C-alpha positions as YAML, in Angstrom:
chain: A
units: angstrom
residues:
- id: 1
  name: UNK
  ca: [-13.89, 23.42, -25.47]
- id: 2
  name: UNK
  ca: [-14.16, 24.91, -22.18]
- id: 3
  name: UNK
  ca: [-11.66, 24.68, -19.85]
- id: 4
  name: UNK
  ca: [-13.71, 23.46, -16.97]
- id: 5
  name: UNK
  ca: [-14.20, 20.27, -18.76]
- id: 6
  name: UNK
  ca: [-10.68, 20.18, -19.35]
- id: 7
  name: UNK
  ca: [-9.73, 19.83, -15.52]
- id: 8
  name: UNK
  ca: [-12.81, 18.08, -14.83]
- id: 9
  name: UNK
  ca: [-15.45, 17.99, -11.82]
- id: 10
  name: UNK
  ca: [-14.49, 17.50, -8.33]
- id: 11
  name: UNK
  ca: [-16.08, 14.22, -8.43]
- id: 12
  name: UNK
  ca: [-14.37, 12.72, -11.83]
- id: 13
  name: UNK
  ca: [-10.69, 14.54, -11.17]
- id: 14
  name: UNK
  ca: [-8.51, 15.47, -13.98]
- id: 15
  name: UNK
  ca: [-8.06, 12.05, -15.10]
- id: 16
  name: UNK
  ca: [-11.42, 11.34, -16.15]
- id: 17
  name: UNK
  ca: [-11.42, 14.48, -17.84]
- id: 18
  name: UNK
  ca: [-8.43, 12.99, -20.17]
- id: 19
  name: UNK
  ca: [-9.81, 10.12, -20.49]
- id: 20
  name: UNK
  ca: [-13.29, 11.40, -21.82]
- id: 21
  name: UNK
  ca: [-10.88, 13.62, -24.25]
- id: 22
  name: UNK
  ca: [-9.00, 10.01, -25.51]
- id: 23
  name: UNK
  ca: [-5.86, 10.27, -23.42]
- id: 24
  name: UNK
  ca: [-5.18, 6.40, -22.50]
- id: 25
  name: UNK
  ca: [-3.14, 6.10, -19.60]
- id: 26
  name: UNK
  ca: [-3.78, 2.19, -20.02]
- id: 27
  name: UNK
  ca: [-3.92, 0.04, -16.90]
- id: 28
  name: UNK
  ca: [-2.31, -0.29, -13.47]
- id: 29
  name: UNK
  ca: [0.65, -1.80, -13.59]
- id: 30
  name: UNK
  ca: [1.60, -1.60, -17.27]
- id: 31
  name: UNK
  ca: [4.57, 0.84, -16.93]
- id: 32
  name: UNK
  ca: [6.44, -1.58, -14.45]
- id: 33
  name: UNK
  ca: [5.64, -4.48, -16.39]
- id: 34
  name: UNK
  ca: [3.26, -5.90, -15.40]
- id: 35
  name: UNK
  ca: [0.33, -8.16, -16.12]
- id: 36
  name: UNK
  ca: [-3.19, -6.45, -15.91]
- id: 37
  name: UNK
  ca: [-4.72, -9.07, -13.80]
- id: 38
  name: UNK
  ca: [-4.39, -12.22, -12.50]
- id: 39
  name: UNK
  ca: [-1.24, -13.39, -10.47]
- id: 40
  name: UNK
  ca: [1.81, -10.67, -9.95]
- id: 41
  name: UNK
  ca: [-0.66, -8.26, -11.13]
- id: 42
  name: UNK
  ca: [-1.14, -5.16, -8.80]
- id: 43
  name: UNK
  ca: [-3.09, -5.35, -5.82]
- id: 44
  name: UNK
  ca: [-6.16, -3.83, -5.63]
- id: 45
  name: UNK
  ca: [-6.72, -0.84, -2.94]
- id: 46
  name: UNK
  ca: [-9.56, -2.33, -1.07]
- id: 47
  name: UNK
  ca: [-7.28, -5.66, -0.50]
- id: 48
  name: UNK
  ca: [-4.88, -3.71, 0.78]
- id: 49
  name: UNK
  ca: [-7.04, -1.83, 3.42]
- id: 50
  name: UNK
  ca: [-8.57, -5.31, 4.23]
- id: 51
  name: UNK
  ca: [-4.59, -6.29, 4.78]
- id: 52
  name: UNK
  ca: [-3.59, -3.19, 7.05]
- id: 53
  name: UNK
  ca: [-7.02, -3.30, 9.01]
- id: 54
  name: UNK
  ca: [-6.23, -7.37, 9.39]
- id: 55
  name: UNK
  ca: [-2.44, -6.27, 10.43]
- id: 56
  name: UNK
  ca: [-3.53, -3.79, 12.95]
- id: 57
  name: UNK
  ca: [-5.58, -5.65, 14.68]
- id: 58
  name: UNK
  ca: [-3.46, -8.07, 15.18]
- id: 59
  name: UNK
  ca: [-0.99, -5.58, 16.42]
- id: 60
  name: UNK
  ca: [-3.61, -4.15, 18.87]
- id: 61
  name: UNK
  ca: [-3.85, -7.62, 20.65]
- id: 62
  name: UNK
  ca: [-0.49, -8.06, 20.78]
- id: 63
  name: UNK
  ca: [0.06, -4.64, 22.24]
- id: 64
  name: UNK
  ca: [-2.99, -4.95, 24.79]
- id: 65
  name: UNK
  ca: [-2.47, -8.73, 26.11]
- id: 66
  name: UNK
  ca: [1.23, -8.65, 26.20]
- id: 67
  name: UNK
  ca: [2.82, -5.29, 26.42]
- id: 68
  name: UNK
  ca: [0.55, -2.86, 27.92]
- id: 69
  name: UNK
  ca: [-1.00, -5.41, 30.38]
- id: 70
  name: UNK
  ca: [-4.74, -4.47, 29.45]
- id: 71
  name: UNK
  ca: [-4.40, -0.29, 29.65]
- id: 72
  name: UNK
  ca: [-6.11, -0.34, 26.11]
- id: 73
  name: UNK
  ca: [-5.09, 3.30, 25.96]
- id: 74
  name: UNK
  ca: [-1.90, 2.69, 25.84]
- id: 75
  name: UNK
  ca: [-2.18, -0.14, 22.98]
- id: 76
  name: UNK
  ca: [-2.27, 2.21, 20.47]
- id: 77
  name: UNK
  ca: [0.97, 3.52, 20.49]
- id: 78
  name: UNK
  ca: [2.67, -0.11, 21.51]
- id: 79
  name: UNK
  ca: [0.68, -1.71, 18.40]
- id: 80
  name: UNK
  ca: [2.28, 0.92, 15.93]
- id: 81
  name: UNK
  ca: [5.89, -0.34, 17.33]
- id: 82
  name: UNK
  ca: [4.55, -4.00, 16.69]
- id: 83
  name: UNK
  ca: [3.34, -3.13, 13.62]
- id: 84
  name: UNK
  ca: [7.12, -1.71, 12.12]
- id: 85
  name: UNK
  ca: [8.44, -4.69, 13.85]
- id: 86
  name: UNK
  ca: [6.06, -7.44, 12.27]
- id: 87
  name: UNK
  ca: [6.39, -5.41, 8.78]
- id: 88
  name: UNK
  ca: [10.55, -5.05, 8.91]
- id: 89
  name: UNK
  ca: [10.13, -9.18, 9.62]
- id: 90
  name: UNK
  ca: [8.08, -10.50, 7.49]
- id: 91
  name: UNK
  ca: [7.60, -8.47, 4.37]
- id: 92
  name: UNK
  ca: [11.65, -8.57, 4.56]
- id: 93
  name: UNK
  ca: [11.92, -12.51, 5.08]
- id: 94
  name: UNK
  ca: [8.49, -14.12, 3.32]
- id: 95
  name: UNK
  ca: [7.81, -10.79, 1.79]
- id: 96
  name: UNK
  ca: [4.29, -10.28, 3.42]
- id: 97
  name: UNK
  ca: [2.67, -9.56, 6.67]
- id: 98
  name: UNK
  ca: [0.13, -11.90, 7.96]
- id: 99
  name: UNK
  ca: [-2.81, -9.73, 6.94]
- id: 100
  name: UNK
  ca: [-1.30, -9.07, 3.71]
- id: 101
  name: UNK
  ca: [-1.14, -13.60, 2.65]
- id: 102
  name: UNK
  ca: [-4.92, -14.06, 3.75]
- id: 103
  name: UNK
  ca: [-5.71, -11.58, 1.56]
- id: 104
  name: UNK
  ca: [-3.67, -13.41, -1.32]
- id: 105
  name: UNK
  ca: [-1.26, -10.22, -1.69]
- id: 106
  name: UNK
  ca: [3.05, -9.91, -1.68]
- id: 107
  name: UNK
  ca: [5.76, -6.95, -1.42]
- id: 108
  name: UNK
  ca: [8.26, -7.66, -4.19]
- id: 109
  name: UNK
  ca: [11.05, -5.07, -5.84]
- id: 110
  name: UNK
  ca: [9.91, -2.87, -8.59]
- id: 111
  name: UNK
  ca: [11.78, -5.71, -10.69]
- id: 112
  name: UNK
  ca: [10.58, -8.44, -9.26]
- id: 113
  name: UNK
  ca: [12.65, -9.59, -6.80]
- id: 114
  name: UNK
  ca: [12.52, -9.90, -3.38]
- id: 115
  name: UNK
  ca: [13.08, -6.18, -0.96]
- id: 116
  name: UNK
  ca: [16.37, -6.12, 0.43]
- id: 117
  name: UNK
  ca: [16.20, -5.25, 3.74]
- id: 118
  name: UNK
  ca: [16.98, -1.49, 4.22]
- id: 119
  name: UNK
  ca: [14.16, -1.15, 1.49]
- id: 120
  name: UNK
  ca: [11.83, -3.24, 4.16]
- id: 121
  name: UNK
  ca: [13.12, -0.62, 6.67]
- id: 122
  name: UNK
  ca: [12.62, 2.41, 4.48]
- id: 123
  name: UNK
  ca: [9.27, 1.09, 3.38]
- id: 124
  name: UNK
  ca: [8.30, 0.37, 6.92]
- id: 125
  name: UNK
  ca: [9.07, 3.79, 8.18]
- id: 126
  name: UNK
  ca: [7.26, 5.74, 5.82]
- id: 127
  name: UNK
  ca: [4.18, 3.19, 6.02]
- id: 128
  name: UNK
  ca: [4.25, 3.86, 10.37]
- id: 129
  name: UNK
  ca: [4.36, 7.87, 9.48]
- id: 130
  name: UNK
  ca: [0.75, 6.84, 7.40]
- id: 131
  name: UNK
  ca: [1.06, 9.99, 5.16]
- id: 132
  name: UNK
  ca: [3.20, 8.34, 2.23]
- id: 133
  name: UNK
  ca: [1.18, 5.87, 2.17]
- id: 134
  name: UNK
  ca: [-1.82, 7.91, 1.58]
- id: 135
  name: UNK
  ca: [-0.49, 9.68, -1.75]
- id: 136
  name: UNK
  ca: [-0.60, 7.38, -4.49]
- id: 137
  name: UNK
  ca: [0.53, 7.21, -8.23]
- id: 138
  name: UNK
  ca: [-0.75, 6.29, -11.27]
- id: 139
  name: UNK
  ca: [-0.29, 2.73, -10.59]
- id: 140
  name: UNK
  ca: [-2.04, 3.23, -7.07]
- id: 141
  name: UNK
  ca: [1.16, 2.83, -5.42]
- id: 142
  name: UNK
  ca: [1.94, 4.32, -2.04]
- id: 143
  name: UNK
  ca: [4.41, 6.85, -1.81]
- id: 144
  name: UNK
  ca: [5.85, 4.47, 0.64]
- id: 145
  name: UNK
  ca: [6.06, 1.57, -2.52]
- id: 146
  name: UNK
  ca: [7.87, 4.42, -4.77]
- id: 147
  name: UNK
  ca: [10.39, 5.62, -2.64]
- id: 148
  name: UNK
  ca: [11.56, 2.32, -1.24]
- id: 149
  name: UNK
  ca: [11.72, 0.55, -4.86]
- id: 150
  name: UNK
  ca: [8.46, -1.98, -3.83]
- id: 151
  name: UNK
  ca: [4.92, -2.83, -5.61]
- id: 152
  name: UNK
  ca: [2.05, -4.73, -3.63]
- id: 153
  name: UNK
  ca: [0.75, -8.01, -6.34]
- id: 154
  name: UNK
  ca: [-1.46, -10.41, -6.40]
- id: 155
  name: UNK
  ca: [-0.12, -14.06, -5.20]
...
């Protein structure tokens, strides 16, 4: 075999590659338990953009009507406080943000229960710095969801 096909193409990534060579890495989810779909199954990437870009909007109207009095370029930076604050607050008492229940999505602990709340904290912090919760595993968890003990599931 060559090793190019090994590694794979820059379009499939390395995990294709495996897969095409009969590596099963089975499905999202599976190594924490859970179900492959349906309810407390992991939440799929594009509802979780849809639940961010819901949540920060929401945060930019907060942050432009009632903090910055209209300076819109100011909001920005006002919205990402209102955005730690709404995420430490709800995803540590209901256990999701606003955005987050219309799209039929939950924080829980990796076993299932509900985040304590310097996990909320520790989760929110790295999700505000944006970067951890760009790198995902296997599981398409954030590196934000690792480190603080969380997964995102279905409702």
């Amino acid at each position: 075999m060559d090793n190019r096909q090994a590694i794979g193409s820059w379009l499939s990534g390395p995990r294709a590659a495996a897969e095409q060579m009969g590596v099963d890495f089975g499905y999202r989810g599976e190594r924490l338990g859970l179900p492959q779909d349906g309810p407390g199954s992991i939440a799929p990437v594009g509802r979780r953009v849809a639940a961010i870009s819901v949540d920060w909007g929401l945060c930019l109207l907060i942050a432009y009507g009632l903090l910055t009095g209209g300076d819109f370029r100011a909001a920005g930076n006002w919205a990402l406080l209102v955005l730690a604050v709404l995420s430490v607050l709800t995803v540590g008492t209901v256990g999701s943000t606003p955005g987050k229940r219309l799209m039929g999505l939950r924080v829980v602990s990796a076993d299932g229960g509900r985040l304590s709340l310097p996990r909320t904290v520790l989760r929110t912090v790295l999700l505000v710095l944006a970067v951890p919760a760009l790198v995902w595993d296997r599981d398409s968890r954030g590196l934000h969801d690792r480190l603080s003990g969380a997964v995102q599931v279905r409702i």
